[in-house]
């Protein structure tokens, strides 16, 4: 029992001070409380800082082995290399790790879990680690998984419209700084290079993001693909259990603070209709259909930011292919795309422990 009289498994939040960590503390404060002690962990830079979770101030402790003493579940919201080093240490000390980084997602001994799609996979975790998918895949897979269960998915062609916060706090700071700079000159956006010269620091992006779209997210991989595009392919295949699924993604960064959007061309084994797709999506947990074009109703990132579900609109049957659907999806990359999915997985584990 904690000093506040709480019983339940002990939870560690590693990376509590980051962009995902901040959303996680909000979620832990608002979701049904299944936890006993919640321990907040970050780098030594943040040790001693006080953060509020469940209405109480909790002091942040530095990441070291002792920080995992007595911990039942450890969420990791830290850079890949920090997870790669410390998640196995936490697991060796008896904690079940739920990792938000890319360090273990494609490890065959680590399940990659989206509770609405493959919750049972969370129970088979030979390394004591469960991985959380990347935010772009998560923003579409709940809806696509529901359609796959009925129609049998064979191919995805995806374009993403990704928010600045997908690049962490530095991404948001860069976008806001550039927006301030370009707002000062109403003539910008009319001559080649004028925005580039006015925007100043590009931060984590390879081109100005304000007044622009940037066809790049992640790092360069073979044959011109980016790491982010390959994640969409590899992680979709693993979550859906479809190792041969045809997936092609183009990831694009847009000047939105938070909430990723995607256009999806999904092809199936069976013929599809818009009515059947609407019915399936309306019944799917974690999905909201917002699709009345005659009334101008479709999801936009500015309208869905801060909400939990995957929002689906613009559902159309492909004009030349009765087996394919066209969709527009939006989801908050820091909530379902990161912290919420991690919290849901951790709650599955807590239910096992209880
Ligand atoms: N942003 C997204 O949309 C998103 C979505 C899905 C997954 N993710 C993944 O989630 C993870 C966190 O992302 P973020 O956007 O929250 O990053 P962030 O804002 O940069 O926060 C990073 C966190 O990691 C901590 N940290 C860094 N180095 C550390 C070290 N050596 N030891 C202990 N703690 C350390 C930081 O603590 P200090 O404050 O003490 O430095 C901070 O709490 C990353 O793996 C990212 O890829 C992000």
GROMACS .gro file of N, CA, C and O in nm, residues 109-198:
model
  360
  109UNK      N    1   1.112  -1.205  -3.040
  109UNK     CA    2   1.074  -1.245  -2.904
  109UNK      C    3   1.005  -1.133  -2.827
  109UNK      O    4   0.990  -1.141  -2.705
  110UNK      N    5   0.968  -1.028  -2.897
  110UNK     CA    6   0.897  -0.915  -2.834
  110UNK      C    7   0.766  -0.892  -2.908
  110UNK      O    8   0.769  -0.860  -3.028
  111UNK      N    9   0.651  -0.908  -2.843
  111UNK     CA   10   0.525  -0.881  -2.913
  111UNK      C   11   0.507  -0.731  -2.937
  111UNK      O   12   0.552  -0.649  -2.857
  112UNK      N   13   0.443  -0.699  -3.049
  112UNK     CA   14   0.414  -0.560  -3.086
  112UNK      C   15   0.262  -0.546  -3.078
  112UNK      O   16   0.190  -0.608  -3.156
  113UNK      N   17   0.214  -0.469  -2.979
  113UNK     CA   18   0.074  -0.486  -2.938
  113UNK      C   19  -0.008  -0.357  -2.957
  113UNK      O   20   0.035  -0.247  -2.921
  114UNK      N   21  -0.127  -0.377  -3.013
  114UNK     CA   22  -0.232  -0.275  -3.016
  114UNK      C   23  -0.355  -0.343  -2.955
  114UNK      O   24  -0.411  -0.434  -3.017
  115UNK      N   25  -0.394  -0.309  -2.833
  115UNK     CA   26  -0.496  -0.389  -2.762
  115UNK      C   27  -0.624  -0.414  -2.842
  115UNK      O   28  -0.681  -0.523  -2.832
  116UNK      N   29  -0.668  -0.319  -2.924
  116UNK     CA   30  -0.792  -0.341  -3.000
  116UNK      C   31  -0.772  -0.445  -3.111
  116UNK      O   32  -0.869  -0.497  -3.166
  117UNK      N   33  -0.646  -0.472  -3.149
  117UNK     CA   34  -0.620  -0.559  -3.264
  117UNK      C   35  -0.563  -0.695  -3.222
  117UNK      O   36  -0.607  -0.799  -3.269
  118UNK      N   37  -0.463  -0.696  -3.133
  118UNK     CA   38  -0.395  -0.822  -3.099
  118UNK      C   39  -0.358  -0.829  -2.950
  118UNK      O   40  -0.243  -0.860  -2.915
  119UNK      N   41  -0.455  -0.803  -2.865
  119UNK     CA   42  -0.429  -0.799  -2.719
  119UNK      C   43  -0.366  -0.928  -2.670
  119UNK      O   44  -0.279  -0.926  -2.581
  120UNK      N   45  -0.407  -1.043  -2.724
  120UNK     CA   46  -0.358  -1.172  -2.674
  120UNK      C   47  -0.206  -1.184  -2.688
  120UNK      O   48  -0.141  -1.253  -2.610
  121UNK      N   49  -0.149  -1.113  -2.787
  121UNK     CA   50  -0.004  -1.121  -2.809
  121UNK      C   51   0.074  -1.070  -2.688
  121UNK      O   52   0.189  -1.111  -2.666
  122UNK      N   53   0.013  -0.984  -2.608
  122UNK     CA   54   0.085  -0.925  -2.493
  122UNK      C   55   0.122  -1.030  -2.389
  122UNK      O   56   0.213  -1.009  -2.308
  123UNK      N   57   0.053  -1.145  -2.391
  123UNK     CA   58   0.080  -1.249  -2.289
  123UNK      C   59   0.204  -1.333  -2.323
  123UNK      O   60   0.258  -1.401  -2.238
  124UNK      N   61   0.244  -1.328  -2.451
  124UNK     CA   62   0.360  -1.411  -2.492
  124UNK      C   63   0.479  -1.318  -2.508
  124UNK      O   64   0.495  -1.251  -2.611
  125UNK      N   65   0.562  -1.310  -2.404
  125UNK     CA   66   0.670  -1.209  -2.401
  125UNK      C   67   0.795  -1.273  -2.342
  125UNK      O   68   0.830  -1.249  -2.224
  126UNK      N   69   0.868  -1.353  -2.424
  126UNK     CA   70   0.982  -1.428  -2.372
  126UNK      C   71   1.088  -1.340  -2.306
  126UNK      O   72   1.157  -1.385  -2.215
  127UNK      N   73   1.102  -1.215  -2.353
  127UNK     CA   74   1.206  -1.128  -2.295
  127UNK      C   75   1.151  -1.040  -2.183
  127UNK      O   76   1.223  -0.956  -2.128
  128UNK      N   77   1.021  -1.056  -2.151
  128UNK     CA   78   0.963  -0.970  -2.048
  128UNK      C   79   0.940  -0.828  -2.098
  128UNK      O   80   0.921  -0.735  -2.019
  129UNK      N   81   0.943  -0.812  -2.232
  129UNK     CA   82   0.927  -0.679  -2.293
  129UNK      C   83   0.813  -0.685  -2.394
  129UNK      O   84   0.803  -0.782  -2.472
  130UNK      N   85   0.728  -0.583  -2.392
  130UNK     CA   86   0.622  -0.567  -2.493
  130UNK      C   87   0.650  -0.435  -2.563
  130UNK      O   88   0.679  -0.334  -2.496
  131UNK      N   89   0.641  -0.433  -2.697
  131UNK     CA   90   0.670  -0.310  -2.770
  131UNK      C   91   0.541  -0.240  -2.812
  131UNK      O   92   0.440  -0.304  -2.840
  132UNK      N   93   0.552  -0.108  -2.814
  132UNK     CA   94   0.442  -0.021  -2.861
  132UNK      C   95   0.478   0.024  -3.003
  132UNK      O   96   0.589   0.068  -3.027
  133UNK      N   97   0.385   0.014  -3.098
  133UNK     CA   98   0.419   0.053  -3.236
  133UNK      C   99   0.447   0.202  -3.250
  133UNK      O  100   0.418   0.281  -3.160
  134UNK      N  101   0.501   0.240  -3.368
  134UNK     CA  102   0.529   0.382  -3.391
  134UNK      C  103   0.398   0.457  -3.416
  134UNK      O  104   0.294   0.399  -3.449
  135UNK      N  105   0.406   0.590  -3.400
  135UNK     CA  106   0.283   0.671  -3.397
  135UNK      C  107   0.210   0.673  -3.531
  135UNK      O  108   0.087   0.681  -3.536
  136UNK      N  109   0.281   0.661  -3.643
  136UNK     CA  110   0.215   0.666  -3.774
  136UNK      C  111   0.135   0.538  -3.797
  136UNK      O  112   0.019   0.543  -3.840
  137UNK      N  113   0.196   0.424  -3.766
  137UNK     CA  114   0.123   0.297  -3.779
  137UNK      C  115   0.004   0.295  -3.684
  137UNK      O  116  -0.108   0.256  -3.723
  138UNK      N  117   0.026   0.341  -3.561
  138UNK     CA  118  -0.083   0.337  -3.461
  138UNK      C  119  -0.200   0.425  -3.502
  138UNK      O  120  -0.315   0.392  -3.470
  139UNK      N  121  -0.170   0.534  -3.574
  139UNK     CA  122  -0.279   0.625  -3.609
  139UNK      C  123  -0.373   0.564  -3.712
  139UNK      O  124  -0.480   0.619  -3.736
  140UNK      N  125  -0.336   0.453  -3.776
  140UNK     CA  126  -0.427   0.392  -3.874
  140UNK      C  127  -0.466   0.249  -3.842
  140UNK      O  128  -0.568   0.200  -3.887
  141UNK      N  129  -0.386   0.178  -3.759
  141UNK     CA  130  -0.398   0.032  -3.756
  141UNK      C  131  -0.525  -0.016  -3.685
  141UNK      O  132  -0.574  -0.126  -3.714
  142UNK      N  133  -0.580   0.064  -3.594
  142UNK     CA  134  -0.702   0.021  -3.527
  142UNK      C  135  -0.816   0.012  -3.628
  142UNK      O  136  -0.890  -0.088  -3.634
  143UNK      N  137  -0.827   0.114  -3.713
  143UNK     CA  138  -0.933   0.113  -3.816
  143UNK      C  139  -0.904   0.008  -3.923
  143UNK      O  140  -0.993  -0.070  -3.961
  144UNK      N  141  -0.780   0.002  -3.970
  144UNK     CA  142  -0.746  -0.094  -4.076
  144UNK      C  143  -0.761  -0.238  -4.023
  144UNK      O  144  -0.807  -0.328  -4.095
  145UNK      N  145  -0.725  -0.260  -3.895
  145UNK     CA  146  -0.739  -0.393  -3.836
  145UNK      C  147  -0.884  -0.438  -3.832
  145UNK      O  148  -0.915  -0.556  -3.855
  146UNK      N  149  -0.975  -0.346  -3.802
  146UNK     CA  150  -1.118  -0.381  -3.798
  146UNK      C  151  -1.166  -0.420  -3.938
  146UNK      O  152  -1.242  -0.517  -3.955
  147UNK      N  153  -1.121  -0.349  -4.040
  147UNK     CA  154  -1.160  -0.383  -4.178
  147UNK      C  155  -1.097  -0.515  -4.221
  147UNK      O  156  -1.161  -0.599  -4.286
  148UNK      N  157  -0.972  -0.537  -4.181
  148UNK     CA  158  -0.903  -0.662  -4.215
  148UNK      C  159  -0.976  -0.784  -4.157
  148UNK      O  160  -0.990  -0.887  -4.224
  149UNK      N  161  -1.025  -0.771  -4.033
  149UNK     CA  162  -1.091  -0.885  -3.968
  149UNK      C  163  -1.211  -0.932  -4.050
  149UNK      O  164  -1.245  -1.050  -4.049
  150UNK      N  165  -1.274  -0.842  -4.123
  150UNK     CA  166  -1.393  -0.880  -4.201
  150UNK      C  167  -1.360  -0.909  -4.348
  150UNK      O  168  -1.407  -1.006  -4.405
  151UNK      N  169  -1.278  -0.824  -4.408
  151UNK     CA  170  -1.259  -0.832  -4.554
  151UNK      C  171  -1.130  -0.903  -4.596
  151UNK      O  172  -1.118  -0.943  -4.711
  152UNK      N  173  -1.031  -0.916  -4.506
  152UNK     CA  174  -0.904  -0.980  -4.542
  152UNK      C  175  -0.814  -0.886  -4.621
  152UNK      O  176  -0.823  -0.879  -4.743
  153UNK      N  177  -0.724  -0.819  -4.551
  153UNK     CA  178  -0.639  -0.717  -4.614
  153UNK      C  179  -0.531  -0.781  -4.701
  153UNK      O  180  -0.468  -0.880  -4.660
  154UNK      N  181  -0.507  -0.726  -4.820
  154UNK     CA  182  -0.397  -0.776  -4.905
  154UNK      C  183  -0.295  -0.667  -4.939
  154UNK      O  184  -0.183  -0.699  -4.976
  155UNK      N  185  -0.333  -0.540  -4.929
  155UNK     CA  186  -0.239  -0.435  -4.970
  155UNK      C  187  -0.277  -0.301  -4.906
  155UNK      O  188  -0.396  -0.270  -4.891
  156UNK      N  189  -0.173  -0.225  -4.868
  156UNK     CA  190  -0.193  -0.087  -4.820
  156UNK      C  191  -0.103   0.007  -4.900
  156UNK      O  192   0.015  -0.021  -4.919
  157UNK      N  193  -0.162   0.118  -4.944
  157UNK     CA  194  -0.081   0.228  -4.999
  157UNK      C  195  -0.117   0.350  -4.915
  157UNK      O  196  -0.235   0.389  -4.907
  158UNK      N  197  -0.016   0.406  -4.849
  158UNK     CA  198  -0.040   0.504  -4.743
  158UNK      C  199   0.039   0.631  -4.772
  158UNK      O  200   0.155   0.624  -4.812
  159UNK      N  201  -0.024   0.746  -4.752
  159UNK     CA  202   0.052   0.871  -4.741
  159UNK      C  203   0.022   0.930  -4.605
  159UNK      O  204  -0.095   0.938  -4.566
  160UNK      N  205   0.126   0.972  -4.533
  160UNK     CA  206   0.103   1.031  -4.402
  160UNK      C  207   0.119   1.182  -4.409
  160UNK      O  208   0.189   1.235  -4.496
  161UNK      N  209   0.052   1.249  -4.317
  161UNK     CA  210   0.062   1.395  -4.300
  161UNK      C  211   0.094   1.413  -4.152
  161UNK      O  212   0.004   1.421  -4.069
  162UNK      N  213   0.223   1.412  -4.118
  162UNK     CA  214   0.264   1.395  -3.979
  162UNK      C  215   0.292   1.528  -3.908
  162UNK      O  216   0.353   1.618  -3.965
  163UNK      N  217   0.250   1.532  -3.781
  163UNK     CA  218   0.262   1.653  -3.701
  163UNK      C  219   0.404   1.671  -3.648
  163UNK      O  220   0.481   1.575  -3.635
  164UNK      N  221   0.436   1.796  -3.613
  164UNK     CA  222   0.570   1.830  -3.564
  164UNK      C  223   0.604   1.756  -3.435
  164UNK      O  224   0.720   1.718  -3.412
  165UNK      N  225   0.506   1.731  -3.349
  165UNK     CA  226   0.536   1.669  -3.220
  165UNK      C  227   0.579   1.524  -3.234
  165UNK      O  228   0.629   1.465  -3.138
  166UNK      N  229   0.561   1.466  -3.353
  166UNK     CA  230   0.617   1.333  -3.378
  166UNK      C  231   0.769   1.334  -3.365
  166UNK      O  232   0.831   1.230  -3.345
  167UNK      N  233   0.829   1.453  -3.378
  167UNK     CA  234   0.974   1.467  -3.359
  167UNK      C  235   1.006   1.517  -3.218
  167UNK      O  236   1.111   1.578  -3.195
  168UNK      N  237   0.915   1.491  -3.122
  168UNK     CA  238   0.940   1.527  -2.981
  168UNK      C  239   0.930   1.676  -2.956
  168UNK      O  240   0.887   1.754  -3.041
  169UNK      N  241   0.973   1.715  -2.837
  169UNK     CA  242   0.966   1.858  -2.799
  169UNK      C  243   1.040   1.948  -2.897
  169UNK      O  244   0.991   2.056  -2.933
  170UNK      N  245   1.160   1.907  -2.947
  170UNK     CA  246   1.232   1.995  -3.041
  170UNK      C  247   1.151   2.023  -3.168
  170UNK      O  248   1.161   2.131  -3.226
  171UNK      N  249   1.071   1.927  -3.211
  171UNK     CA  250   0.988   1.947  -3.332
  171UNK      C  251   0.885   2.055  -3.311
  171UNK      O  252   0.866   2.143  -3.397
  172UNK      N  253   0.818   2.053  -3.198
  172UNK     CA  254   0.714   2.154  -3.169
  172UNK      C  255   0.779   2.291  -3.152
  172UNK      O  256   0.730   2.392  -3.205
  173UNK      N  257   0.890   2.297  -3.080
  173UNK     CA  258   0.958   2.426  -3.057
  173UNK      C  259   0.999   2.488  -3.191
  173UNK      O  260   0.984   2.608  -3.212
  174UNK      N  261   1.050   2.405  -3.282
  174UNK     CA  262   1.093   2.455  -3.413
  174UNK      C  263   0.975   2.510  -3.491
  174UNK      O  264   0.982   2.620  -3.549
  175UNK      N  265   0.864   2.435  -3.496
  175UNK     CA  266   0.748   2.481  -3.573
  175UNK      C  267   0.697   2.614  -3.516
  175UNK      O  268   0.671   2.708  -3.591
  176UNK      N  269   0.684   2.623  -3.384
  176UNK     CA  270   0.630   2.747  -3.325
  176UNK      C  271   0.721   2.865  -3.352
  176UNK      O  272   0.675   2.976  -3.383
  177UNK      N  273   0.851   2.842  -3.343
  177UNK     CA  274   0.948   2.949  -3.369
  177UNK      C  275   0.938   2.996  -3.515
  177UNK      O  276   0.934   3.116  -3.544
  178UNK      N  277   0.927   2.900  -3.607
  178UNK     CA  278   0.917   2.937  -3.750
  178UNK      C  279   0.786   3.010  -3.778
  178UNK      O  280   0.783   3.105  -3.857
  179UNK      N  281   0.677   2.965  -3.715
  179UNK     CA  282   0.547   3.030  -3.739
  179UNK      C  283   0.553   3.176  -3.697
  179UNK      O  284   0.500   3.265  -3.765
  180UNK      N  285   0.620   3.203  -3.584
  180UNK     CA  286   0.634   3.341  -3.538
  180UNK      C  287   0.712   3.423  -3.641
  180UNK      O  288   0.673   3.535  -3.676
  181UNK      N  289   0.819   3.364  -3.691
  181UNK     CA  290   0.905   3.438  -3.786
  181UNK      C  291   0.831   3.467  -3.916
  181UNK      O  292   0.835   3.579  -3.967
  182UNK      N  293   0.761   3.367  -3.973
  182UNK     CA  294   0.699   3.389  -4.105
  182UNK      C  295   0.574   3.476  -4.095
  182UNK      O  296   0.536   3.542  -4.193
  183UNK      N  297   0.512   3.479  -3.975
  183UNK     CA  298   0.391   3.561  -3.959
  183UNK      C  299   0.422   3.709  -3.973
  183UNK      O  300   0.335   3.790  -4.006
  184UNK      N  301   0.549   3.743  -3.951
  184UNK     CA  302   0.586   3.885  -3.952
  184UNK      C  303   0.589   3.943  -4.094
  184UNK      O  304   0.591   4.065  -4.110
  185UNK      N  305   0.592   3.858  -4.198
  185UNK     CA  306   0.604   3.909  -4.335
  185UNK      C  307   0.494   3.848  -4.422
  185UNK      O  308   0.506   3.735  -4.468
  186UNK      N  309   0.385   3.922  -4.448
  186UNK     CA  310   0.273   3.866  -4.523
  186UNK      C  311   0.304   3.838  -4.670
  186UNK      O  312   0.223   3.776  -4.738
  187UNK      N  313   0.423   3.879  -4.719
  187UNK     CA  314   0.455   3.851  -4.859
  187UNK      C  315   0.519   3.712  -4.877
  187UNK      O  316   0.538   3.667  -4.990
  188UNK      N  317   0.552   3.645  -4.766
  188UNK     CA  318   0.623   3.516  -4.778
  188UNK      C  319   0.536   3.409  -4.841
  188UNK      O  320   0.414   3.408  -4.824
  189UNK      N  321   0.601   3.318  -4.913
  189UNK     CA  322   0.528   3.210  -4.978
  189UNK      C  323   0.493   3.243  -5.122
  189UNK      O  324   0.411   3.176  -5.184
  190UNK      N  325   0.558   3.347  -5.177
  190UNK     CA  326   0.529   3.386  -5.316
  190UNK      C  327   0.651   3.372  -5.406
  190UNK      O  328   0.637   3.378  -5.528
  191UNK      N  329   0.769   3.356  -5.350
  191UNK     CA  330   0.892   3.347  -5.430
  191UNK      C  331   0.971   3.223  -5.388
  191UNK      O  332   0.973   3.191  -5.269
  192UNK      N  333   1.040   3.155  -5.484
  192UNK     CA  334   1.119   3.038  -5.445
  192UNK      C  335   1.219   3.075  -5.337
  192UNK      O  336   1.291   3.175  -5.349
  193UNK      N  337   1.222   2.997  -5.228
  193UNK     CA  338   1.324   3.015  -5.125
  193UNK      C  339   1.294   3.123  -5.024
  193UNK      O  340   1.368   3.140  -4.927
  194UNK      N  341   1.184   3.202  -5.041
  194UNK     CA  342   1.162   3.312  -4.945
  194UNK      C  343   1.130   3.258  -4.805
  194UNK      O  344   1.180   3.310  -4.705
  195UNK      N  345   1.052   3.149  -4.797
  195UNK     CA  346   1.021   3.090  -4.665
  195UNK      C  347   1.147   3.030  -4.605
  195UNK      O  348   1.176   3.046  -4.486
  196UNK      N  349   1.224   2.961  -4.686
  196UNK     CA  350   1.350   2.898  -4.640
  196UNK      C  351   1.441   3.003  -4.575
  196UNK      O  352   1.500   2.981  -4.470
  197UNK      N  353   1.452   3.120  -4.638
  197UNK     CA  354   1.541   3.223  -4.584
  197UNK      C  355   1.485   3.284  -4.456
  197UNK      O  356   1.560   3.318  -4.365
  198UNK      N  357   1.352   3.293  -4.445
  198UNK     CA  358   1.292   3.359  -4.329
  198UNK      C  359   1.277   3.267  -4.208
  198UNK      O  360   1.269   3.314  -4.095
   0.00000   0.00000   0.00000
